[in-house]
Tab-separated table of C-alpha atoms (C1' of nucleotides) in Angstrom:
chain	number	residue	atom	x	y	z
O	1	MET	CA	161.226	1.024	59.033
O	2	TYR	CA	160.412	1.088	55.771
O	3	GLU	CA	156.772	3.437	54.919
O	4	ALA	CA	157.245	4.236	51.165
O	5	SER	CA	160.005	3.766	49.798
O	6	THR	CA	160.893	-0.037	50.315
O	7	GLN	CA	157.343	-1.315	48.714
O	8	ILE	CA	158.887	-0.351	45.424
O	9	TRP	CA	160.843	-3.401	44.499
O	10	ALA	CA	157.960	-4.655	45.469
O	11	VAL	CA	155.563	-3.949	42.804
O	12	ASP	CA	158.587	-4.311	40.533
O	13	ALA	CA	158.825	-8.196	41.512
O	14	LEU	CA	155.009	-8.184	41.370
O	15	GLY	CA	154.647	-6.604	38.030
O	16	ALA	CA	157.911	-8.993	36.754
O	17	LEU	CA	155.478	-11.924	37.776
O	18	ALA	CA	152.304	-10.599	36.272
O	19	HIS	CA	152.863	-11.236	33.231
O	20	GLU	CA	152.038	-15.354	31.753
O	21	THR	CA	154.699	-15.880	29.792
O	22	ARG	CA	157.109	-14.051	32.946
O	23	LEU	CA	155.135	-16.229	35.581
O	24	ARG	CA	155.558	-18.923	33.746
O	25	VAL	CA	159.270	-19.165	32.935
O	26	PHE	CA	160.414	-17.995	36.339
O	27	ARG	CA	158.312	-21.253	37.343
O	28	MET	CA	159.482	-23.381	34.524
O	29	LEU	CA	163.540	-21.641	36.314
O	30	VAL	CA	162.325	-22.884	39.813
O	31	MET	CA	161.992	-25.867	38.664
O	32	ALA	CA	165.424	-26.337	36.642
O	33	GLY	CA	166.909	-25.693	40.554
O	34	HIS	CA	170.552	-24.365	40.703
O	35	GLU	CA	171.525	-24.986	37.090
O	36	GLY	CA	169.464	-22.647	35.991
O	37	MET	CA	168.404	-22.990	31.864
O	38	ILE	CA	169.933	-21.411	29.427
O	39	ALA	CA	169.080	-18.337	27.491
O	40	GLY	CA	167.481	-20.001	24.149
O	41	ALA	CA	166.441	-22.939	25.799
O	42	ILE	CA	163.284	-20.669	27.634
O	43	ALA	CA	162.451	-19.249	24.700
O	44	GLU	CA	162.337	-22.207	22.770
O	45	ARG	CA	160.426	-24.071	25.210
O	46	GLN	CA	157.879	-21.235	25.616
O	47	GLY	CA	157.398	-21.257	22.229
O	48	VAL	CA	158.165	-17.008	21.971
O	49	PRO	CA	161.264	-15.527	19.554
O	50	PRO	CA	164.358	-14.773	21.293
O	51	SER	CA	164.208	-10.986	21.804
O	52	THR	CA	161.260	-11.018	23.177
O	53	MET	CA	162.286	-13.909	25.730
O	54	SER	CA	165.616	-11.538	25.991
O	55	HIS	CA	163.223	-8.647	27.389
O	56	HIS	CA	161.230	-10.628	29.749
O	57	LEU	CA	164.122	-12.055	31.230
O	58	ALA	CA	165.646	-8.934	31.702
O	59	THR	CA	162.374	-8.243	33.190
O	60	LEU	CA	162.659	-10.663	35.674
O	61	GLU	CA	166.188	-10.402	36.568
O	62	ARG	CA	166.054	-6.223	36.902
O	63	ALA	CA	163.822	-6.889	39.837
O	64	GLY	CA	165.730	-9.425	41.344
O	65	LEU	CA	163.604	-12.175	40.599
O	66	VAL	CA	166.808	-14.296	38.412
O	67	GLN	CA	169.909	-14.145	37.483
O	68	SER	CA	172.259	-14.321	34.830
O	69	GLU	CA	175.751	-15.978	34.136
O	70	ARG	CA	177.691	-16.443	31.282
O	71	GLN	CA	179.342	-19.963	30.814
O	72	SER	CA	181.538	-18.876	27.078
O	73	ARG	CA	178.710	-18.459	24.934
O	74	LEU	CA	175.888	-19.368	26.883
O	75	ILE	CA	173.970	-17.563	29.275
O	76	HIS	CA	172.815	-19.132	31.870
O	77	TYR	CA	169.177	-18.505	33.717
O	78	ARG	CA	168.083	-19.570	37.324
O	79	ALA	CA	165.777	-18.565	39.765
O	80	ASP	CA	167.022	-15.736	42.464
O	81	PHE	CA	165.779	-17.951	45.550
O	82	PRO	CA	167.017	-15.154	48.481
O	83	GLY	CA	165.169	-12.711	45.882
O	84	MET	CA	162.207	-14.612	45.855
O	85	ARG	CA	162.186	-14.606	49.469
O	86	ARG	CA	162.857	-11.612	50.205
O	87	LEU	CA	159.210	-10.705	48.220
O	88	LEU	CA	157.430	-13.585	49.994
O	89	THR	CA	158.610	-11.860	53.094
O	90	PHE	CA	157.809	-8.871	52.434
O	91	LEU	CA	154.035	-9.902	51.515
O	92	MET	CA	153.298	-12.104	54.565
O	93	GLN	CA	155.190	-9.890	57.393
O	94	ASP	CA	155.438	-5.817	55.370
O	95	CYS	CA	151.949	-6.134	53.538
O	96	CYS	CA	149.994	-8.942	55.439
O	97	GLN	CA	151.993	-7.752	58.373
O	98	GLY	CA	151.306	-11.843	59.798
O	99	VAL	CA	148.297	-11.541	60.228
O	100	PRO	CA	147.320	-15.285	60.131
O	101	GLU	CA	143.813	-15.249	58.281
O	102	MET	CA	145.876	-14.988	55.382
O	103	CYS	CA	149.820	-15.864	56.289
O	104	GLY	CA	148.914	-18.598	59.588
O	105	ASP	CA	149.457	-21.962	58.700
O	106	LEU	CA	150.437	-21.897	55.484
O	107	PHE	CA	152.352	-24.389	55.715
O	108	ALA	CA	150.583	-26.629	56.933
O	109	ASN	CA	149.794	-27.398	52.786
O	110	LEU	CA	153.188	-27.678	52.034
O	111	SER	CA	155.719	-30.776	52.507
O	112	CYS	CA	157.061	-29.109	55.412
O	113	GLU	CA	155.134	-30.139	58.969
O	114	ALA	CA	152.566	-27.493	59.559
O	115	PRO	CA	152.588	-26.031	63.175
O	116	GLN	CA	149.537	-26.936	64.535
O	117	SER	CA	149.162	-25.107	67.631
O	118	GLN	CA	148.116	-21.888	67.069
O	119	ALA	CA	146.778	-19.570	64.104
O	120	ALA	CA	143.589	-21.915	63.808
O	121	ASN	CA	141.647	-19.726	66.166
O	122	THR	CA	140.128	-17.405	63.371
O	123	ARG	CA	137.927	-18.767	61.139
O	124	PRO	CA	134.977	-17.026	60.402
O	125	ASP	CA	133.884	-17.439	56.423
O	126	ALA	CA	134.421	-20.693	54.235
K	1	MET	CA	146.708	-30.715	37.888
K	2	TYR	CA	146.495	-27.280	36.915
K	3	GLU	CA	149.168	-25.896	34.373
K	4	ALA	CA	148.721	-23.326	32.325
K	5	SER	CA	145.267	-22.395	33.613
K	6	THR	CA	144.978	-21.594	36.869
K	7	GLN	CA	148.176	-19.211	36.525
K	8	ILE	CA	145.830	-16.460	35.301
K	9	TRP	CA	144.003	-15.190	38.076
K	10	ALA	CA	147.549	-15.284	39.408
K	11	VAL	CA	148.724	-12.887	37.035
K	12	ASP	CA	145.689	-10.265	37.893
K	13	ALA	CA	146.360	-10.612	41.630
K	14	LEU	CA	150.300	-9.731	41.159
K	15	GLY	CA	149.380	-6.917	38.921
K	16	ALA	CA	147.122	-5.633	41.192
K	17	LEU	CA	149.289	-5.310	43.420
K	18	ALA	CA	152.206	-4.539	41.331
K	19	HIS	CA	151.327	-0.625	41.719
K	20	GLU	CA	152.236	1.667	44.281
K	21	THR	CA	148.716	2.996	45.024
K	22	ARG	CA	147.039	-0.534	45.173
K	23	LEU	CA	150.117	-2.176	47.128
K	24	ARG	CA	149.641	1.344	49.454
K	25	VAL	CA	145.755	0.833	49.553
K	26	PHE	CA	145.954	-2.942	50.568
K	27	ARG	CA	148.044	-2.773	52.795
K	28	MET	CA	146.245	0.106	54.748
K	29	LEU	CA	143.376	-1.968	54.394
K	30	VAL	CA	144.994	-5.130	55.630
K	31	MET	CA	146.049	-3.018	58.485
K	32	ALA	CA	142.227	-1.023	59.170
K	33	GLY	CA	141.138	-4.648	59.932
K	34	HIS	CA	137.564	-6.520	58.860
K	35	GLU	CA	135.717	-3.150	59.289
K	36	GLY	CA	137.671	-2.146	56.527
K	37	MET	CA	137.729	1.632	54.848
K	38	ILE	CA	135.003	3.554	53.549
K	39	ALA	CA	135.804	4.284	49.913
K	40	GLY	CA	135.860	8.104	50.153
K	41	ALA	CA	138.293	8.268	53.112
K	42	ILE	CA	140.650	5.397	51.240
K	43	ALA	CA	140.771	8.312	47.675
K	44	GLU	CA	141.526	11.086	50.598
K	45	ARG	CA	144.258	9.545	52.943
K	46	GLN	CA	146.179	8.923	49.381
K	47	GLY	CA	146.108	11.430	48.207
K	48	VAL	CA	144.028	10.330	44.858
K	49	PRO	CA	140.569	11.541	43.549
K	50	PRO	CA	137.898	9.759	43.832
K	51	SER	CA	136.906	8.453	40.140
K	52	THR	CA	140.981	7.375	39.939
K	53	MET	CA	140.579	5.892	43.682
K	54	SER	CA	137.699	3.790	42.179
K	55	HIS	CA	139.319	2.179	39.561
K	56	HIS	CA	142.724	0.739	41.343
K	57	LEU	CA	139.866	-0.203	43.914
K	58	ALA	CA	137.142	-2.028	41.740
K	59	THR	CA	140.930	-3.504	39.738
K	60	LEU	CA	142.159	-5.078	43.464
K	61	GLU	CA	138.042	-6.478	43.874
K	62	ARG	CA	138.337	-7.579	40.565
K	63	ALA	CA	141.713	-9.934	41.470
K	64	GLY	CA	139.858	-11.136	44.582
K	65	LEU	CA	142.137	-8.951	47.194
K	66	VAL	CA	139.639	-6.671	48.222
K	67	GLN	CA	135.626	-7.043	49.208
K	68	SER	CA	133.266	-4.483	48.783
K	69	GLU	CA	129.996	-3.542	50.482
K	70	ARG	CA	127.407	-0.901	50.326
K	71	GLN	CA	126.337	0.130	53.957
K	72	SER	CA	123.388	2.463	53.006
K	73	ARG	CA	125.517	5.738	51.284
K	74	LEU	CA	128.578	4.290	52.352
K	75	ILE	CA	130.926	1.994	50.792
K	76	HIS	CA	132.559	-0.152	52.587
K	77	TYR	CA	136.319	-1.772	51.194
K	78	ARG	CA	137.809	-4.482	52.855
K	79	ALA	CA	141.150	-6.857	52.048
K	80	ASP	CA	139.993	-10.128	51.360
K	81	PHE	CA	142.206	-12.498	53.858
K	82	PRO	CA	141.098	-15.806	51.538
K	83	GLY	CA	142.038	-14.293	48.715
K	84	MET	CA	145.070	-13.414	50.207
K	85	ARG	CA	145.878	-16.297	51.573
K	86	ARG	CA	145.437	-17.973	48.036
K	87	LEU	CA	147.765	-16.209	46.441
K	88	LEU	CA	150.712	-16.513	49.453
K	89	THR	CA	149.799	-20.105	49.207
K	90	PHE	CA	150.446	-20.261	45.236
K	91	LEU	CA	153.461	-18.693	45.534
K	92	MET	CA	154.825	-20.836	47.397
K	93	GLN	CA	153.063	-24.227	46.673
K	94	ASP	CA	152.857	-23.773	43.381
K	95	CYS	CA	155.399	-21.150	41.332
K	96	CYS	CA	157.940	-22.144	43.775
K	97	GLN	CA	157.281	-26.036	44.717
K	98	GLY	CA	157.932	-25.359	48.382
K	99	VAL	CA	161.484	-24.678	47.990
K	100	PRO	CA	162.808	-24.641	51.265
K	101	GLU	CA	165.523	-21.802	50.390
K	102	MET	CA	162.212	-20.032	49.154
K	103	CYS	CA	159.646	-20.665	51.183
K	104	GLY	CA	161.347	-22.776	54.800
K	105	ASP	CA	161.172	-20.723	57.605
K	106	LEU	CA	159.146	-18.080	56.931
K	107	PHE	CA	157.260	-17.949	59.824
K	108	ALA	CA	160.479	-17.288	61.976
K	109	ASN	CA	160.255	-13.593	61.142
K	110	LEU	CA	156.395	-13.479	61.769
K	111	SER	CA	154.593	-12.900	65.299
K	112	CYS	CA	153.259	-16.297	65.301
K	113	GLU	CA	154.651	-18.885	66.767
K	114	ALA	CA	157.318	-20.931	63.896
K	115	PRO	CA	157.538	-24.575	62.859
K	116	GLN	CA	160.481	-25.500	64.799
K	117	SER	CA	161.290	-29.157	63.031
K	118	GLN	CA	160.791	-27.587	58.817
K	119	ALA	CA	161.442	-29.475	55.653
K	120	ALA	CA	162.548	-32.391	56.614
K	121	ASN	CA	162.499	-33.530	53.013
K	122	THR	CA	165.395	-31.137	51.028
K	123	ARG	CA	162.815	-32.135	47.985
K	124	PRO	CA	164.660	-33.254	44.773
K	125	ASP	CA	162.743	-31.504	42.448
K	126	ALA	CA	163.354	-31.967	38.793
A	1	DC	C1'	110.132	15.665	44.501
A	2	DC	C1'	114.233	17.498	45.147
A	3	DC	C1'	118.455	18.253	47.137
A	4	DA	C1'	122.998	16.673	48.723
A	5	DC	C1'	126.269	13.732	49.077
A	6	DC	C1'	128.656	9.752	47.948
A	7	DT	C1'	130.783	6.696	44.858
A	8	DT	C1'	130.660	4.731	40.278
A	9	DT	C1'	130.923	4.860	35.509
A	10	DC	C1'	132.311	7.370	31.367
A	11	DT	C1'	135.473	10.064	28.151
A	12	DA	C1'	140.014	10.870	26.195
A	13	DG	C1'	144.128	11.871	25.885
A	14	DA	C1'	148.806	10.777	28.343
A	15	DA	C1'	151.913	7.275	29.614
A	16	DG	C1'	153.658	2.359	29.706
A	17	DT	C1'	154.148	-2.375	28.324
A	18	DA	C1'	154.312	-6.321	24.566
A	19	DT	C1'	156.085	-7.523	20.680
A	20	DC	C1'	158.549	-9.089	16.954
A	21	DG	C1'	162.292	-8.414	12.752
A	22	DA	C1'	166.376	-6.414	12.423
A	23	DA	C1'	170.880	-5.023	13.202
A	24	DA	C1'	174.995	-5.367	16.861
A	25	DT	C1'	177.528	-7.977	20.279
A	26	DA	C1'	180.199	-11.357	22.354
A	27	DG	C1'	182.412	-15.827	22.488
A	28	DC	C1'	184.764	-19.408	20.121
A	29	DG	C1'	186.961	-22.405	16.718
A	30	DG	C1'	189.068	-22.845	12.848
B	1	DC	C1'	190.947	-12.794	10.795
B	2	DC	C1'	186.819	-14.572	9.488
B	3	DG	C1'	182.443	-16.823	9.793
B	4	DC	C1'	179.093	-19.252	13.311
B	5	DT	C1'	176.426	-19.705	16.910
B	6	DA	C1'	174.088	-17.511	21.061
B	7	DT	C1'	172.386	-13.806	22.564
B	8	DT	C1'	171.010	-8.492	23.042
B	9	DT	C1'	169.811	-4.154	22.040
B	10	DC	C1'	167.325	-1.466	18.475
B	11	DG	C1'	163.357	0.751	16.827
B	12	DA	C1'	158.603	0.302	15.557
B	13	DT	C1'	153.849	-0.483	15.820
B	14	DA	C1'	149.898	-2.136	18.396
B	15	DC	C1'	147.992	-2.657	22.337
B	16	DT	C1'	146.701	-1.666	27.387
B	17	DT	C1'	146.847	0.702	31.408
B	18	DC	C1'	146.588	5.647	34.385
B	19	DT	C1'	144.433	9.193	35.197
B	20	DA	C1'	141.134	12.853	36.536
B	21	DG	C1'	137.194	15.711	35.134
B	22	DA	C1'	132.437	15.237	33.380
B	23	DA	C1'	128.381	12.847	33.965
B	24	DA	C1'	125.717	9.660	36.009
B	25	DG	C1'	123.901	6.172	39.835
B	26	DG	C1'	121.754	5.352	44.070
B	27	DT	C1'	120.614	6.984	48.888
B	28	DG	C1'	118.947	9.178	52.649
B	29	DG	C1'	116.454	13.444	54.585
B	30	DG	C1'	113.788	17.617	54.131
DNA sequence: CCCACCTTTCTAGAAGTATCGAAATAGCGG
DNA sequence: CCGCTATTTCGATACTTCTAGAAAGGTGGG
């Protein structure tokens, strides 16, 4: 049971994604997969000065959404998949209480198969 | 395809939740269900002055996460379930590309039934 | 009509965040 | 050791958000 204290990290994670550049960077890193991208390339690709991007990457890392690893002179950034999963779990489970109207059937739109049995019970609005 | 423009509303929604008070309010409204809560009760329950809470509620409403409805002298606020669902869908589908490591099997921890044969493809995305 | 109530809008100061050039740090190759 | 490149940290400024008291806006009762 974690009522008030747990959501503090969630606030940080949400805040980290609540910025156009950072959200784009995170998406780019997701697409880049496990090998991630080099810091400089991220900055250049987004058209943002290195010092600014460094700040954004640090914010994402503090929030547990990306990880960095130095490889000789270069620093690789990659999406922190378990970290993002933690946020999604929080949103669906703790924040939304698993309410089917919000959380149910989300897989239907993914490549995964949908649990077509339930969660279609309530459909009151458009 | 919506590359750059779509995520703007997502930034607003994420930003709306990226505040301790607002996140608590949203969770409270989710738990309150469809009837929601009266503005004054929300403020009092959170120990926040009415004018401050009014701002927070307006932020959540602009972000499409709550809805308000006047009923005579009182104003009811309720969670916008489809709105939150839109955010969750964006995060899992557009932002995370449905990567199973993040998105797969999230139902297993919910009260809903889990899709037992999910993620047949490993999605070799870029 | 006026009053009491609930809520929002106004206002303004405080607090926090964004930005980016300049300087500092870290690792390599000579 | 020195220069070179990649990246971060520093510092200063602009900008945005937060907060909450005061004033205003609807709404119903008497």
